[in-house]
Amino acid sequence: MKLSTLVTSLLLVVSFSAQSAIRKLDLELYPQGIPGAIDTSNQGKLFDERFNDRFITAISKPSLTLYLPESKAVEKTVIICPGGGYFGVSSIKEGQEVAERFAENGVAAAVLWYRMPNPATMEIPHEGPLQDLQQAFYRLQQGGEQWQLSQSKFGVMGFSAGGHLAATGATHFAQPVIDSYDAKVLRPAFQILIYPVISMQANNTHEGSRNLLLGEQPEAALVTAYSNELQATEQTPPAYIVHANDDSVVVVDNALEYYAALREKNVAVRMLLLEEGGHGFGMRHKVDWFTGVLDWVKAQ
């Protein structure tokens, strides 16, 4: 099943819910074509449909689903990167449900269906997801007036490997992977990282995410470049981090080291460490961690 069909079906379900005032738009990410792409034929395949979620893989034609709140005066917009180990994306648990709750509370949200790094579909696989995130910032800001986002501040949020992508966007904006883009457009106003992969170093990384993004035997320089705890600067945007201490998939040291790196650079950072919850809980934790995130976003 194609991602466009999946997204449409998801939106139809939402349109008959209590949140019917939310406006939803499916946006092509690259209206003029994807720089550096080899194959752009696949909008995604349904890999798994369990646990009240849909896991989509093999995306080579990226897109955005924009959720707009009822209020036309949108002051904050969040680009959401669902997780999936750079193998796929958790479309409901770490995408739709999060975007809906933002929109219900007056914050616009755009779920990014980014490409999976693959030498068969892109010239530089490790740059593909970051290129899509940078393009999302550019696309939403260029069309901001059309969607009443022209006065909005744009932040990024990511879960698991999507958290690595979000942190990469927050630490690599000064080196656009599309040459014509200005770093000022690409810098997030804030970053929200939920049980994020941060490091590509062997002692802390999530091995599957690292292998798919950088390859099984990456060069040391590439490992350093994509270990975001090593890339924080004074210009890195403020951060909110949520992680569970008992996460055995992406160890909490990822969050702890990024927190320490941001503090060292005098970047404002807030962190919530949950006693338990493991990995991949999305919005479905017994602790409503999202309330704190929402208050923090509105205060930025």
XYZ file of N, CA, C and O in Angstrom, residues 36 38-39 56-62 82-89 113-132 161-162 164-165 200 207-216 222 226:
220
model
N 19.920 15.270 -6.130
C 20.707 14.117 -5.744
C 19.961 12.809 -5.693
O 20.513 11.783 -5.274
N 18.138 9.399 -7.111
C 18.273 8.451 -8.201
C 16.917 7.855 -8.560
O 16.544 7.759 -9.719
N 16.160 7.467 -7.538
C 14.837 6.874 -7.740
C 13.872 7.554 -6.781
O 14.122 7.621 -5.583
N 5.893 2.321 8.196
C 6.065 2.514 6.762
C 7.545 2.475 6.418
O 8.361 3.140 7.054
N 7.912 1.723 5.396
C 9.310 1.596 5.006
C 9.500 2.015 3.548
O 8.553 2.292 2.827
N 10.758 2.043 3.136
C 11.161 2.209 1.728
C 10.679 3.505 1.100
O 10.407 3.561 -0.094
N 10.610 4.575 1.878
C 10.193 5.862 1.321
C 11.315 6.440 0.470
O 12.425 6.662 0.951
N 11.049 6.671 -0.799
C 12.015 7.359 -1.671
C 11.413 8.635 -2.261
O 12.123 9.395 -2.916
N 10.104 8.849 -2.022
C 9.438 10.085 -2.447
C 8.883 10.757 -1.188
O 7.770 10.470 -0.757
N 9.657 11.657 -0.577
C 9.256 12.230 0.710
C 8.121 13.236 0.571
O 7.891 13.808 -0.502
N 9.161 11.088 12.765
C 8.896 9.822 13.460
C 10.132 8.929 13.441
O 11.004 9.048 12.580
N 10.187 8.000 14.406
C 11.311 7.090 14.480
C 11.095 5.819 13.686
O 10.011 5.550 13.173
N 12.167 5.026 13.622
C 12.089 3.764 12.904
C 13.445 3.230 12.505
O 13.547 2.440 11.570
N 14.494 3.647 13.208
C 15.817 3.090 12.983
C 16.412 3.380 11.623
O 17.295 2.647 11.170
N 15.963 4.451 10.957
C 16.355 4.762 9.577
C 15.990 3.628 8.623
O 16.526 3.538 7.512
N 15.066 2.771 9.069
C 14.522 1.699 8.233
C 13.101 2.027 7.782
O 12.641 1.600 6.730
N 12.394 2.800 8.618
C 11.022 3.192 8.321
C 10.568 4.254 9.301
O 11.380 4.832 10.029
N 9.252 4.509 9.330
C 8.699 5.515 10.239
C 7.442 4.972 10.916
O 6.613 4.310 10.287
N 7.623 12.767 6.223
C 7.846 11.406 5.719
C 9.160 11.432 4.942
O 9.184 11.577 3.729
N 10.255 11.302 5.682
C 11.584 11.459 5.100
C 12.052 10.151 4.459
O 11.585 9.057 4.774
N 13.026 10.274 3.555
C 13.560 9.120 2.846
C 14.471 8.280 3.736
O 15.183 8.803 4.576
N 14.434 6.996 3.497
C 15.368 6.100 4.160
C 16.696 6.121 3.401
O 16.700 6.049 2.162
N 17.845 6.227 4.098
C 19.133 6.274 3.401
C 19.360 4.983 2.609
O 19.350 3.888 3.170
N 19.570 5.132 1.306
C 19.664 3.963 0.425
C 20.459 4.349 -0.813
O 20.056 5.269 -1.544
N 21.574 3.690 -1.091
C 22.366 4.043 -2.273
C 21.642 3.800 -3.590
O 22.058 4.319 -4.622
N 20.552 3.042 -3.556
C 19.787 2.807 -4.775
C 18.858 3.971 -5.103
O 18.384 4.091 -6.244
N 18.596 4.842 -4.129
C 17.633 5.917 -4.351
C 18.223 7.311 -4.195
O 17.538 8.290 -4.486
N 19.467 7.421 -3.724
C 20.072 8.742 -3.537
C 21.580 8.655 -3.687
O 22.186 7.623 -3.398
N 22.170 9.743 -4.146
C 23.604 9.754 -4.416
C 24.445 9.696 -3.135
O 25.494 9.056 -3.095
N 23.999 10.397 -2.082
C 24.739 10.410 -0.809
C 23.765 9.955 0.281
O 23.041 10.776 0.856
N 23.706 8.664 0.575
C 22.676 8.141 1.483
C 22.625 8.814 2.847
O 21.538 9.101 3.358
N 23.783 9.087 3.458
C 23.745 9.650 4.812
C 23.237 11.082 4.834
O 22.878 11.592 5.893
N 23.185 11.747 3.681
C 22.654 13.110 3.631
C 21.163 13.155 3.295
O 20.525 14.192 3.482
N 20.609 12.062 2.807
C 19.223 12.077 2.346
C 18.210 12.528 3.387
O 17.421 13.450 3.142
N 18.165 11.895 4.577
C 17.189 12.333 5.582
C 17.379 13.789 6.014
O 16.400 14.531 6.178
N 18.641 14.212 6.213
C 18.905 15.599 6.601
C 18.479 16.561 5.501
O 17.924 17.638 5.777
N 18.723 16.196 4.262
C 18.284 17.037 3.153
C 16.773 17.218 3.188
O 16.254 18.326 2.983
N 16.041 16.146 3.478
C 14.585 16.238 3.544
C 14.134 17.140 4.686
O 13.181 17.921 4.541
N 15.367 7.210 16.101
C 16.221 7.635 14.984
C 15.742 8.949 14.399
O 16.535 9.739 13.881
N 14.436 9.215 14.474
C 13.932 10.525 14.091
C 14.451 11.606 15.015
O 14.607 12.763 14.622
N 17.498 11.445 16.223
C 18.834 11.701 15.676
C 18.747 12.663 14.507
O 19.548 13.602 14.392
N 17.761 12.469 13.647
C 17.581 13.377 12.511
C 17.277 14.792 13.003
O 17.841 15.774 12.494
N 26.731 8.355 17.190
C 27.085 7.296 16.256
C 28.320 6.533 16.736
O 28.807 5.640 16.051
N 22.891 0.466 16.995
C 23.682 -0.094 15.903
C 22.918 -0.136 14.577
O 23.470 0.162 13.517
N 21.636 -0.493 14.638
C 20.859 -0.564 13.409
C 20.737 0.779 12.719
O 20.884 0.881 11.490
N 20.491 1.824 13.507
C 20.384 3.171 12.930
C 21.712 3.596 12.315
O 21.757 4.148 11.210
N 22.792 3.343 13.022
C 24.116 3.723 12.521
C 24.450 2.977 11.230
O 24.929 3.575 10.262
N 24.197 1.671 11.195
C 24.527 0.889 10.005
C 23.745 1.341 8.783
O 24.289 1.411 7.674
N 22.466 1.666 8.976
C 21.650 2.075 7.836
C 21.983 3.492 7.384
O 21.894 3.803 6.199
N 22.369 4.355 8.319
C 22.680 5.738 7.952
C 24.090 5.876 7.387
O 24.298 6.530 6.350
N 25.078 5.273 8.060
C 26.478 5.506 7.715
C 27.160 4.313 7.052
O 28.267 4.459 6.528
N 26.524 3.144 7.084
C 27.159 1.935 6.574
C 27.786 1.144 7.712
O 28.016 1.660 8.810
N 28.092 -0.113 7.462
C 28.577 -0.993 8.517
C 30.025 -0.710 8.908
O 30.454 -1.076 9.999
N 33.087 10.504 9.515
C 31.633 10.482 9.368
C 30.965 10.159 10.697
O 29.925 10.742 11.047
N 28.338 12.827 12.639
C 26.948 12.501 12.939
C 26.742 12.054 14.388
O 25.676 11.565 14.727
